[in-house]
Short mmCIF file of C-alpha atoms and ligand atoms in Angstrom, two decimals:
data_model
loop_
_atom_site.label_atom_id
_atom_site.label_comp_id
_atom_site.label_asym_id
_atom_site.label_seq_id
_atom_site.Cartn_x
_atom_site.Cartn_y
_atom_site.Cartn_z
CA UNK A 1 -12.26 -26.94 23.06
CA UNK A 2 -8.61 -27.83 23.00
CA UNK A 3 -7.95 -30.32 25.78
CA UNK A 4 -4.57 -30.67 27.40
CA UNK A 5 -3.78 -33.79 25.43
CA UNK A 6 -4.68 -32.13 22.09
CA UNK A 7 -2.49 -29.18 23.09
CA UNK A 8 0.38 -31.60 23.65
CA UNK A 9 -0.17 -33.04 20.15
CA UNK A 10 0.21 -29.56 18.63
CA UNK A 11 3.23 -28.74 20.80
CA UNK A 12 4.90 -31.97 19.69
CA UNK A 13 4.77 -30.57 16.14
CA UNK A 14 5.84 -26.95 16.66
CA UNK A 15 7.34 -26.83 20.19
CA UNK A 16 5.96 -24.67 23.00
CA UNK A 17 7.58 -21.53 21.60
CA UNK A 18 5.35 -21.54 18.54
CA UNK A 19 2.07 -22.37 20.34
CA UNK A 20 0.13 -19.56 22.06
CA UNK A 21 -2.93 -19.98 24.25
CA UNK A 22 -2.74 -17.24 26.89
CA UNK A 23 -5.72 -14.87 26.65
CA UNK A 24 -3.60 -11.73 26.29
CA UNK A 25 -1.66 -13.33 23.42
CA UNK A 26 -4.77 -14.64 21.65
CA UNK A 27 -6.41 -11.20 21.60
CA UNK A 28 -3.99 -10.07 18.87
CA UNK A 29 -5.38 -12.75 16.54
CA UNK A 30 -9.07 -12.13 17.23
CA UNK A 31 -9.59 -9.34 14.71
CA UNK A 32 -8.61 -7.85 11.37
CA UNK A 33 -9.40 -4.37 9.99
CA UNK A 34 -13.16 -5.16 10.02
CA UNK A 35 -15.49 -4.75 13.00
CA UNK A 36 -16.18 -8.27 14.27
CA UNK A 37 -13.90 -10.04 16.74
CA UNK A 38 -13.72 -13.66 17.91
CA UNK A 39 -11.07 -15.28 20.07
CA UNK A 40 -9.22 -18.37 18.87
CA UNK A 41 -8.46 -21.10 21.42
CA UNK A 42 -4.84 -21.24 20.26
CA UNK A 43 -2.49 -19.75 17.67
CA UNK A 44 0.13 -21.93 16.01
CA UNK A 45 3.13 -20.77 13.95
CA UNK A 46 4.34 -23.45 11.50
CA UNK A 47 7.73 -23.14 9.81
CA UNK A 48 7.37 -25.83 7.15
CA UNK A 49 4.74 -27.41 4.91
CA UNK A 50 5.21 -30.68 6.76
CA UNK A 51 4.32 -28.96 10.05
CA UNK A 52 1.18 -27.45 8.46
CA UNK A 53 0.23 -30.93 7.28
CA UNK A 54 0.71 -32.42 10.75
CA UNK A 55 -1.25 -29.56 12.38
CA UNK A 56 -4.17 -30.18 10.04
CA UNK A 57 -4.06 -33.93 10.69
CA UNK A 58 -4.45 -33.26 14.41
CA UNK A 59 -7.14 -30.60 13.86
CA UNK A 60 -9.21 -32.79 11.53
CA UNK A 61 -8.93 -35.83 13.79
CA UNK A 62 -10.50 -33.74 16.60
CA UNK A 63 -12.82 -31.66 14.39
CA UNK A 64 -11.19 -28.37 15.39
CA UNK A 65 -11.88 -25.27 13.26
CA UNK A 66 -8.74 -23.92 11.53
CA UNK A 67 -8.38 -20.34 10.33
CA UNK A 68 -5.30 -19.28 8.39
CA UNK A 69 -3.80 -15.86 9.04
CA UNK A 70 -1.27 -13.76 7.16
CA UNK A 71 -0.93 -10.21 8.50
CA UNK A 72 -4.57 -9.66 9.48
CA UNK A 73 -5.05 -6.67 7.17
CA UNK A 74 -8.25 -8.06 5.68
CA UNK A 75 -11.09 -5.55 5.82
CA UNK A 76 -13.96 -8.05 5.64
CA UNK A 77 -13.41 -10.28 8.68
CA UNK A 78 -11.96 -13.13 6.58
CA UNK A 79 -9.25 -14.21 9.09
CA UNK A 80 -11.48 -13.76 12.17
CA UNK A 81 -11.93 -17.22 13.78
CA UNK A 82 -15.64 -16.79 14.26
CA UNK A 83 -16.11 -20.41 15.45
CA UNK A 84 -12.88 -20.25 17.53
CA UNK A 85 -10.57 -23.30 17.21
CA UNK A 86 -7.00 -22.65 16.08
CA UNK A 87 -5.43 -19.89 14.04
CA UNK A 88 -2.52 -21.01 11.86
CA UNK A 89 -0.40 -17.91 11.45
CA UNK A 90 2.09 -17.91 8.56
CA UNK A 91 4.39 -15.13 9.76
CA UNK A 92 7.32 -17.55 10.19
CA UNK A 93 6.99 -18.98 6.67
CA UNK A 94 8.28 -15.79 5.06
CA UNK A 95 11.10 -16.87 2.74
CA UNK A 96 11.68 -16.06 -0.91
CA UNK A 97 12.79 -19.43 -2.20
CA UNK A 98 13.82 -18.66 -5.78
CA UNK A 99 13.95 -15.68 -8.12
CA UNK A 100 14.11 -16.78 -11.75
CA UNK A 101 13.81 -13.92 -14.23
CA UNK A 102 14.78 -16.02 -17.29
CA UNK A 103 11.67 -18.12 -16.76
CA UNK A 104 9.79 -15.16 -15.27
CA UNK A 105 8.76 -16.50 -11.88
CA UNK A 106 9.50 -16.24 -8.19
CA UNK A 107 8.77 -18.96 -5.64
CA UNK A 108 7.75 -17.79 -2.17
CA UNK A 109 6.42 -19.02 1.14
CA UNK A 110 2.97 -17.66 2.04
CA UNK A 111 4.03 -15.41 4.91
CA UNK A 112 6.34 -13.23 2.82
CA UNK A 113 5.26 -9.56 2.71
CA UNK A 114 4.25 -8.33 -0.74
CA UNK A 115 6.69 -5.36 -0.60
CA UNK A 116 9.58 -7.73 0.18
CA UNK A 117 8.87 -9.62 -3.05
CA UNK A 118 9.03 -6.29 -4.91
CA UNK A 119 12.33 -5.40 -3.21
CA UNK A 120 13.84 -8.76 -4.12
CA UNK A 121 12.83 -8.37 -7.78
CA UNK A 122 13.90 -4.76 -8.32
CA UNK A 123 17.64 -5.41 -8.77
CA UNK A 124 16.76 -7.82 -11.57
CA UNK A 125 14.62 -5.17 -13.31
CA UNK A 126 11.39 -7.07 -12.62
CA UNK A 127 8.27 -6.62 -10.48
CA UNK A 128 5.20 -8.49 -9.29
CA UNK A 129 2.18 -6.36 -10.34
CA UNK A 130 -0.51 -6.94 -7.64
CA UNK A 131 -0.02 -3.97 -5.29
CA UNK A 132 -2.71 -3.73 -2.59
CA UNK A 133 -2.75 -0.54 -0.52
CA UNK A 134 -1.51 -2.82 2.26
CA UNK A 135 1.58 -3.73 0.17
CA UNK A 136 3.97 -3.00 3.06
CA UNK A 137 2.22 -5.29 5.53
CA UNK A 138 0.03 -7.89 3.82
CA UNK A 139 1.36 -11.34 2.92
CA UNK A 140 1.33 -13.21 -0.36
CA UNK A 141 -0.75 -16.00 1.30
CA UNK A 142 -3.36 -13.44 2.34
CA UNK A 143 -3.21 -11.77 -1.10
CA UNK A 144 -3.84 -15.14 -2.76
CA UNK A 145 -6.66 -16.08 -0.39
CA UNK A 146 -8.34 -12.68 -1.05
CA UNK A 147 -7.35 -12.45 -4.73
CA UNK A 148 -6.03 -9.01 -3.84
CA UNK A 149 -5.88 -6.16 -6.29
CA UNK A 150 -4.52 -2.62 -6.09
CA UNK A 151 -4.07 0.53 -8.17
CA UNK A 152 -1.97 -0.87 -11.01
CA UNK A 153 -4.25 -3.89 -11.43
CA UNK A 154 -6.12 -1.72 -13.94
CA UNK A 155 -3.45 -2.48 -16.51
CA UNK A 156 -1.81 -5.56 -15.07
CA UNK A 157 -4.59 -7.65 -13.54
CA UNK A 158 -5.12 -9.05 -10.03
CA UNK A 159 -3.37 -11.72 -7.95
CA UNK A 160 -5.03 -14.63 -9.75
CA UNK A 161 -3.47 -13.50 -13.04
CA UNK A 162 -0.01 -14.02 -11.52
CA UNK A 163 -0.36 -17.42 -9.86
CA UNK A 164 1.45 -19.99 -11.97
CA UNK A 165 1.31 -22.67 -9.34
CA UNK A 166 0.91 -23.37 -5.68
CA UNK A 167 1.32 -25.90 -2.94
CA UNK A 168 -1.49 -26.23 -0.42
CA UNK A 169 -2.41 -28.43 2.51
CA UNK A 170 -5.95 -29.79 2.59
CA UNK A 171 -8.11 -30.12 5.70
CA UNK A 172 -7.05 -33.76 6.24
CA UNK A 173 -3.35 -32.85 6.04
CA UNK A 174 -2.74 -34.03 2.47
CA UNK A 175 -0.23 -31.89 0.54
CA UNK A 176 -1.28 -30.99 -3.01
CA UNK A 177 0.40 -29.09 -5.85
CA UNK A 178 -1.32 -27.24 -8.69
CA UNK A 179 0.07 -25.58 -11.80
CA UNK A 180 3.79 -25.38 -12.55
CA UNK A 181 6.65 -22.99 -13.35
CA UNK A 182 5.38 -22.57 -16.89
CA UNK A 183 3.75 -19.38 -18.07
CA UNK A 184 1.50 -21.57 -20.22
CA UNK A 185 -0.10 -24.58 -18.56
CA UNK A 186 -3.58 -25.89 -19.29
CA UNK A 187 -3.17 -29.29 -17.69
CA UNK A 188 -6.49 -30.12 -16.05
CA UNK A 189 -8.69 -27.92 -13.90
CA UNK A 190 -7.13 -24.57 -12.96
CA UNK A 191 -7.16 -25.46 -9.26
CA UNK A 192 -4.83 -22.61 -8.28
CA UNK A 193 -7.48 -20.21 -9.56
CA UNK A 194 -10.13 -21.94 -7.43
CA UNK A 195 -7.98 -21.59 -4.32
CA UNK A 196 -7.23 -17.98 -5.18
CA UNK A 197 -9.98 -15.90 -3.55
CA UNK A 198 -11.24 -18.87 -1.50
CA UNK A 199 -10.42 -17.04 1.77
CA UNK A 200 -8.73 -20.06 3.32
CA UNK A 201 -11.88 -22.20 3.11
CA UNK A 202 -10.44 -24.89 0.79
CA UNK A 203 -6.86 -25.37 1.97
CA UNK A 204 -3.86 -23.60 3.43
CA UNK A 205 -1.40 -22.24 0.86
CA UNK A 206 2.15 -23.18 1.81
CA UNK A 207 4.06 -22.12 -1.30
CA UNK A 208 3.34 -20.10 -4.44
CA UNK A 209 4.94 -19.73 -7.85
CA UNK A 210 4.26 -16.16 -8.97
CA UNK A 211 4.63 -14.78 -12.47
CA UNK A 212 6.82 -11.65 -12.63
CA UNK A 213 7.15 -9.01 -15.36
CA UNK A 214 9.89 -6.58 -16.45
CA UNK A 215 9.82 -3.11 -14.89
CA UNK A 216 8.65 -0.51 -17.41
CA UNK A 217 11.24 1.90 -18.85
CA UNK A 218 9.29 5.03 -17.84
CA UNK A 219 6.52 5.91 -15.41
CA UNK A 220 4.60 9.18 -15.60
CA UNK A 221 2.21 10.37 -12.90
CA UNK A 222 -0.49 13.02 -13.19
CA UNK A 223 -2.60 14.67 -10.53
CA UNK A 224 -5.74 16.14 -12.08
CA UNK A 225 -8.34 18.29 -10.33
CA UNK A 226 -11.94 18.90 -11.36
CA UNK A 227 -14.54 21.40 -10.18
CA UNK A 228 -17.28 18.83 -10.59
CA UNK A 229 -17.38 15.22 -9.34
CA UNK A 230 -19.47 14.11 -12.33
CA UNK A 231 -16.76 15.44 -14.67
CA UNK A 232 -14.16 13.48 -12.69
CA UNK A 233 -16.08 10.24 -13.06
CA UNK A 234 -16.97 10.91 -16.69
CA UNK A 235 -13.29 11.49 -17.52
CA UNK A 236 -12.54 7.98 -16.23
CA UNK A 237 -15.04 6.18 -18.44
CA UNK A 238 -14.14 8.43 -21.37
CA UNK A 239 -10.40 7.64 -21.12
CA UNK A 240 -11.03 3.90 -20.80
CA UNK A 241 -13.64 4.00 -23.56
CA UNK A 242 -11.13 5.71 -25.88
CA UNK A 243 -8.95 2.61 -25.74
CA UNK A 244 -6.33 4.06 -23.40
CA UNK A 245 -5.23 1.81 -20.55
CA UNK A 246 -3.24 3.66 -17.87
CA UNK A 247 -1.40 1.59 -15.25
CA UNK A 248 -3.54 3.23 -12.56
CA UNK A 249 -6.43 5.65 -12.36
CA UNK A 250 -7.38 6.55 -8.80
CA UNK A 251 -10.28 8.82 -7.94
CA UNK A 252 -10.69 10.84 -4.74
CA UNK A 253 -13.63 13.08 -3.91
CA UNK A 254 -13.56 16.43 -2.06
CA UNK A 255 -14.23 14.90 1.36
CA UNK A 256 -11.30 12.49 0.93
CA UNK A 257 -8.94 15.17 -0.41
CA UNK A 258 -9.70 17.43 2.55
CA UNK A 259 -9.38 14.64 5.11
CA UNK A 260 -5.93 13.81 3.72
CA UNK A 261 -4.93 17.47 3.60
CA UNK A 262 -6.08 18.04 7.22
CA UNK A 263 -3.88 15.23 8.35
CA UNK A 264 -0.89 15.19 6.02
CA UNK A 265 -0.67 18.76 4.61
CA UNK A 266 0.57 17.66 1.19
CA UNK A 267 -0.68 20.73 -0.65
CA UNK A 268 -3.71 19.06 -2.23
CA UNK A 269 -6.36 21.34 -3.73
CA UNK A 270 -9.05 21.66 -1.03
CA UNK A 271 -11.50 23.25 -3.47
CA UNK A 272 -11.42 20.45 -6.05
CA UNK A 273 -14.68 18.48 -6.20
CA UNK A 274 -12.76 15.46 -7.39
CA UNK A 275 -9.28 14.43 -8.42
CA UNK A 276 -7.69 11.73 -10.51
CA UNK A 277 -4.29 10.25 -9.95
CA UNK A 278 -3.29 8.81 -13.30
CA UNK A 279 -0.17 6.77 -13.90
CA UNK A 280 1.04 5.47 -17.24
CA UNK A 281 4.07 3.34 -17.94
CA UNK A 282 5.97 1.84 -20.85
CA UNK A 283 8.69 3.07 -23.19
CA UNK A 284 9.40 6.82 -23.09
CA UNK A 285 8.05 7.22 -26.61
CA UNK A 286 4.81 5.32 -25.94
CA UNK A 287 4.26 7.23 -22.67
CA UNK A 288 4.66 10.55 -24.44
CA UNK A 289 2.02 9.62 -27.00
CA UNK A 290 -0.38 8.19 -24.45
CA UNK A 291 0.01 11.22 -22.20
CA UNK A 292 -1.04 13.50 -25.08
CA UNK A 293 -4.20 11.46 -25.65
CA UNK A 294 -5.04 11.41 -21.93
CA UNK A 295 -4.61 15.17 -21.56
CA UNK A 296 -6.92 15.65 -24.55
CA UNK A 297 -9.64 13.53 -22.88
CA UNK A 298 -9.13 15.30 -19.53
CA UNK A 299 -9.59 18.72 -21.13
CA UNK A 300 -12.68 17.51 -22.97
CA UNK A 301 -14.09 16.60 -19.55
CA UNK A 302 -13.38 20.03 -18.04
CA UNK A 303 -10.29 19.23 -15.99
CA UNK A 304 -9.46 22.36 -13.99
CA UNK A 305 -5.79 21.63 -13.29
CA UNK A 306 -3.44 19.02 -14.70
CA UNK A 307 -0.16 18.62 -12.90
CA UNK A 308 2.57 16.18 -13.94
CA UNK A 309 5.04 14.95 -11.35
CA UNK A 310 8.47 16.11 -12.47
CA UNK A 311 10.57 13.87 -10.25
CA UNK A 312 10.40 10.52 -8.47
CA UNK A 313 9.99 12.43 -5.20
CA UNK A 314 6.89 14.18 -6.55
CA UNK A 315 5.50 10.88 -7.82
CA UNK A 316 6.06 9.37 -4.37
CA UNK A 317 4.32 12.35 -2.71
CA UNK A 318 1.23 11.97 -4.89
CA UNK A 319 1.06 8.27 -4.08
CA UNK A 320 1.58 8.97 -0.38
CA UNK A 321 -1.53 11.15 -0.48
CA UNK A 322 -3.54 8.35 -2.08
CA UNK A 323 -2.20 5.56 0.12
CA UNK A 324 -2.72 7.51 3.35
CA UNK A 325 -6.47 7.87 2.76
CA UNK A 326 -7.48 4.77 4.72
CA UNK A 327 -5.39 5.68 7.77
CA UNK A 328 -6.60 9.28 7.65
CA UNK A 329 -10.26 8.21 7.57
CA UNK A 330 -9.70 5.79 10.42
CA UNK A 331 -8.94 8.80 12.63
CA UNK A 332 -12.21 10.60 11.91
CA UNK A 333 -14.46 8.43 14.06
CA UNK A 334 -14.20 5.40 16.38
CA UNK A 335 -15.03 3.09 13.45
CA UNK A 336 -14.47 3.15 9.72
CA UNK A 337 -16.32 1.06 7.18
CA UNK A 338 -14.37 0.93 3.96
CA UNK A 339 -16.46 -0.93 1.44
CA UNK A 340 -15.56 -2.37 -1.89
CA UNK A 341 -18.16 -2.40 -4.66
CA UNK A 342 -17.45 -2.67 -8.36
CA UNK A 343 -19.53 -1.63 -11.36
CA UNK A 344 -18.82 -1.61 -15.09
CA UNK A 345 -16.65 1.45 -15.81
CA UNK A 346 -19.40 3.11 -17.83
CA UNK A 347 -21.51 3.11 -14.63
CA UNK A 348 -18.86 4.76 -12.41
CA UNK A 349 -20.40 8.26 -12.69
CA UNK A 350 -23.89 6.95 -11.81
CA UNK A 351 -22.60 4.76 -8.96
CA UNK A 352 -20.75 7.69 -7.40
CA UNK A 353 -23.89 9.84 -7.65
CA UNK A 354 -25.89 7.09 -5.92
CA UNK A 355 -23.32 6.59 -3.13
CA UNK A 356 -23.27 10.30 -2.34
CA UNK A 357 -27.08 10.51 -2.39
CA UNK A 358 -27.55 7.43 -0.19
CA UNK A 359 -25.10 8.74 2.42
CA UNK A 360 -26.76 12.17 2.36
CA UNK A 361 -30.23 10.64 2.77
CA UNK A 362 -29.03 8.88 5.91
CA UNK A 363 -27.21 11.92 7.31
CA UNK A 364 -23.79 10.25 7.01
CA UNK A 365 -20.39 11.51 5.89
CA UNK A 366 -18.91 9.57 3.00
CA UNK A 367 -15.58 9.71 1.22
CA UNK A 368 -15.31 8.12 -2.19
CA UNK A 369 -12.03 6.59 -3.11
CA UNK A 370 -11.87 4.45 -6.22
CA UNK A 371 -9.64 2.36 -8.41
CA UNK A 372 -11.93 4.06 -10.88
CA UNK A 373 -10.41 2.72 -14.07
CA UNK A 374 -11.69 -0.73 -13.26
CA UNK A 375 -14.93 0.40 -11.68
CA UNK A 376 -13.81 -0.56 -8.18
CA UNK A 377 -15.05 1.88 -5.54
CA UNK A 378 -14.30 2.18 -1.85
CA UNK A 379 -17.02 4.29 -0.23
CA UNK A 380 -15.72 5.04 3.26
CA UNK A 381 -18.05 5.97 6.09
CA UNK A 382 -16.57 7.05 9.43
CA UNK A 383 -19.04 6.37 12.25
CA UNK A 384 -19.41 5.15 15.83
CA UNK A 385 -20.59 1.56 16.24
CA UNK A 386 -21.40 2.33 19.86
CA UNK A 387 -24.05 4.82 18.72
CA UNK A 388 -26.90 2.40 17.91
CA UNK A 389 -29.05 4.91 16.08
CA UNK A 390 -26.17 6.09 13.86
CA UNK A 391 -25.06 2.51 13.27
CA UNK A 392 -28.52 1.50 12.05
CA UNK A 393 -28.27 4.30 9.47
CA UNK A 394 -24.81 3.09 8.40
CA UNK A 395 -26.11 -0.45 7.89
CA UNK A 396 -29.10 0.79 5.95
CA UNK A 397 -26.84 2.95 3.77
CA UNK A 398 -24.61 0.00 2.92
CA UNK A 399 -27.63 -2.22 2.16
CA UNK A 400 -28.66 0.42 -0.37
CA UNK A 401 -25.14 0.83 -1.76
CA UNK A 402 -24.88 -2.91 -2.46
CA UNK A 403 -28.34 -2.92 -4.02
CA UNK A 404 -27.32 0.01 -6.22
CA UNK A 405 -24.16 -1.79 -7.35
CA UNK A 406 -26.16 -4.93 -8.22
CA UNK A 407 -28.75 -2.79 -9.99
CA UNK A 408 -26.02 -1.26 -12.19
CA UNK A 409 -24.68 -4.68 -13.19
CA UNK A 410 -21.89 -4.51 -10.62
CA UNK A 411 -20.72 -6.86 -7.90
CA UNK A 412 -20.15 -7.03 -4.14
CA UNK A 413 -16.39 -6.97 -4.03
CA UNK A 414 -13.62 -6.02 -6.43
CA UNK A 415 -10.76 -7.07 -4.17
CA UNK A 416 -11.54 -7.16 -0.46
CA UNK A 417 -13.55 -10.39 -0.51
CA UNK A 418 -16.69 -11.52 1.30
CA UNK A 419 -15.44 -12.65 4.73
CA UNK A 420 -17.98 -12.03 7.48
CA UNK A 421 -18.93 -8.66 6.07
CA UNK A 422 -20.94 -9.53 3.00
CA UNK A 423 -22.30 -13.06 3.28
CA UNK A 424 -25.87 -11.82 3.53
CA UNK A 425 -25.57 -9.88 0.26
CA UNK A 426 -24.45 -12.84 -1.91
CA UNK A 427 -27.99 -13.47 -3.27
CA UNK A 428 -27.92 -9.95 -4.76
CA UNK A 429 -25.35 -11.09 -7.35
CA UNK A 430 -25.55 -14.91 -7.41
CA UNK A 431 -28.53 -17.17 -7.84
CA UNK A 432 -29.18 -20.00 -5.37
CA UNK A 433 -27.87 -22.70 -7.75
CA UNK A 434 -24.55 -20.86 -8.03
CA UNK A 435 -24.29 -20.54 -4.24
CA UNK A 436 -25.15 -24.25 -3.90
CA UNK A 437 -22.38 -25.14 -6.37
CA UNK A 438 -19.81 -23.32 -4.21
CA UNK A 439 -21.14 -25.20 -1.16
CA UNK A 440 -20.77 -28.55 -2.98
CA UNK A 441 -17.16 -27.72 -3.94
CA UNK A 442 -16.44 -26.85 -0.30
CA UNK A 443 -18.02 -30.12 0.89
CA UNK A 444 -16.00 -32.16 -1.61
CA UNK A 445 -12.67 -30.62 -0.57
CA UNK A 446 -13.30 -30.10 3.16
CA UNK A 447 -16.09 -32.54 4.11
CA UNK A 448 -15.82 -31.84 7.85
CA UNK A 449 -16.03 -28.09 7.20
CA UNK A 450 -13.12 -27.25 9.51
CA UNK A 451 -11.36 -24.71 7.26
CA UNK A 452 -12.37 -21.13 8.09
CA UNK A 453 -15.93 -22.13 9.00
CA UNK A 454 -18.70 -19.54 9.23
CA UNK A 455 -17.60 -17.68 6.12
CA UNK A 456 -19.17 -17.51 2.65
CA UNK A 457 -19.45 -21.32 2.20
C1 FAD B 501 -4.91 0.10 4.55
C2 FAD B 501 -5.39 -1.09 3.78
C3 FAD B 501 -5.33 -1.05 2.40
C4 FAD B 501 -5.77 -2.15 1.67
N1 FAD B 501 -5.71 -2.08 0.32
C5 FAD B 501 -6.11 -3.13 -0.42
C6 FAD B 501 -6.05 -3.08 -1.83
O1 FAD B 501 -5.67 -2.08 -2.42
N2 FAD B 501 -6.43 -4.19 -2.50
C7 FAD B 501 -6.86 -5.33 -1.87
O2 FAD B 501 -7.18 -6.29 -2.55
N3 FAD B 501 -6.93 -5.39 -0.53
C8 FAD B 501 -6.57 -4.33 0.21
N4 FAD B 501 -6.66 -4.38 1.57
C9 FAD B 501 -7.19 -5.61 2.21
C10 FAD B 501 -6.08 -6.61 2.64
O3 FAD B 501 -4.85 -5.99 2.81
C11 FAD B 501 -5.92 -7.73 1.63
O4 FAD B 501 -7.10 -8.48 1.60
C12 FAD B 501 -4.73 -8.67 1.88
O5 FAD B 501 -4.64 -9.53 0.77
C13 FAD B 501 -4.84 -9.51 3.14
O6 FAD B 501 -3.56 -10.08 3.39
P1 FAD B 501 -3.11 -10.54 4.86
O7 FAD B 501 -1.75 -11.14 4.75
O8 FAD B 501 -3.25 -9.41 5.80
O9 FAD B 501 -4.16 -11.67 5.14
P2 FAD B 501 -5.14 -11.85 6.40
O10 FAD B 501 -5.94 -10.60 6.59
O11 FAD B 501 -4.39 -12.37 7.55
O12 FAD B 501 -6.09 -13.01 5.84
C14 FAD B 501 -6.93 -12.78 4.75
C15 FAD B 501 -7.56 -14.11 4.32
O13 FAD B 501 -6.55 -14.95 3.83
C16 FAD B 501 -6.57 -16.21 4.49
N5 FAD B 501 -5.17 -16.65 4.48
C17 FAD B 501 -4.08 -15.99 4.93
N6 FAD B 501 -2.98 -16.71 4.69
C18 FAD B 501 -3.38 -17.85 4.08
C19 FAD B 501 -2.72 -19.01 3.61
N7 FAD B 501 -1.40 -19.14 3.66
N8 FAD B 501 -3.47 -20.00 3.06
C20 FAD B 501 -4.81 -19.89 2.96
N9 FAD B 501 -5.49 -18.83 3.41
C21 FAD B 501 -4.78 -17.83 3.95
C22 FAD B 501 -7.16 -15.91 5.85
O14 FAD B 501 -7.74 -17.05 6.43
C23 FAD B 501 -8.21 -14.89 5.46
O15 FAD B 501 -9.36 -15.54 4.99
C24 FAD B 501 -6.26 -3.31 2.33
C25 FAD B 501 -6.31 -3.34 3.72
C26 FAD B 501 -5.88 -2.24 4.45
C27 FAD B 501 -5.97 -2.30 5.95
#
């Protein structure tokens, strides 16, 4: 509980304007894009690192749970304050502090939106590769805490690969800095990497130094249709296995293509059993060569139609189709479970077969959407949580999907994280000693356990 005197301590730090505790205001911070909700007792909006430090000093002195929040686009319940307490929302710490292309970094506050970083870099001919589907809404702080990925992470890597350094505030209010502005830095433990993907359980990120890279000279985008879903998946592992690394390779099955077409009417092929959106980038000459090799592999895997975007507008349209999938599915039923399993690329065809079979066995609709080039699949099941019988089948199906991923040497999450959604599945992919080690790290850094309690540690 937050007593009146504790409330006054918080207000003394951020003023009344940046402290919310009315029920109708708190509701907006009780959920993310997952299915579980929990009300915070208060939401606080810091503007500086010093304020974050003071907030945490007050919270730790009264043992109050603290959950950080960026934009709330997490799909695993990570920012849901399951044990209540306060939510520290970073929406007012949204500045780009420095763009330095000579030394290839940008320094940002955690509440800055990913797409705004891209916009700031474009005039300099640079970009920041991690590009989650939520690029237009999610924050860099949330991306770091979830170690977010996205389509072009196939070639460029995920958030952790771009964190040169960071500033964070620990549970007791101490301000720490890890890493530096240097592209190479092996000074001590790579603490920034530990905080990356920690889902706000180790400290609150208040500043980040991100590595940036030059924009490629050319980008080519292909939309490829197949009459057989197995051929679609086989083409993916064949292309990767041939030593070709596209910037992105996104797979959509028939159900997904038709759901998008129903809603957006983009002229997608309704009859295709599967499609691949393939993007390559680099110099014009290298792209030309790579494209030839990709087309060869696609034909060898029975591609029915290969269409190259001939303008930026066509490229944008193809990506709009892909990026609208989540929103389109969300309209099919009261609830949508978009999961996130990853298997080695060679197992993509088998994993897709198993997902489809499991859903069919349980009488459920499933759409398969995948960052297929890195084995990362998002099986999406629209259903109604209010229908207890149907929901039991959904839960059973996901139990089996996670077991299948583990069985194929895969893992529980490629990018969405564990949050509240997948804690119970951890033992499928980690032994008890490994789980205990994470718990000991958590205890060493946050001994009172006030940072995002109730999550995976
Ligand atoms: C349509 C859609 C598409 C998506 N596509 C992708 C995708 O392609 N790839 C992908 O990886 N994810 C994707 N996601 C999931 C989600 O967008 C990402 O996990 C994103 O990184 C969350 O950012 P956020 O700012 O919304 O953070 P939130 O959801 O607010 O929080 C996420 C986690 O970060 C913690 N956190 C937030 N800020 C801080 C901070 N400053 N310090 C410490 N901890 C903090 C929170 O406590 C929480 O644990 C998608 C989600 C949606 C709805």
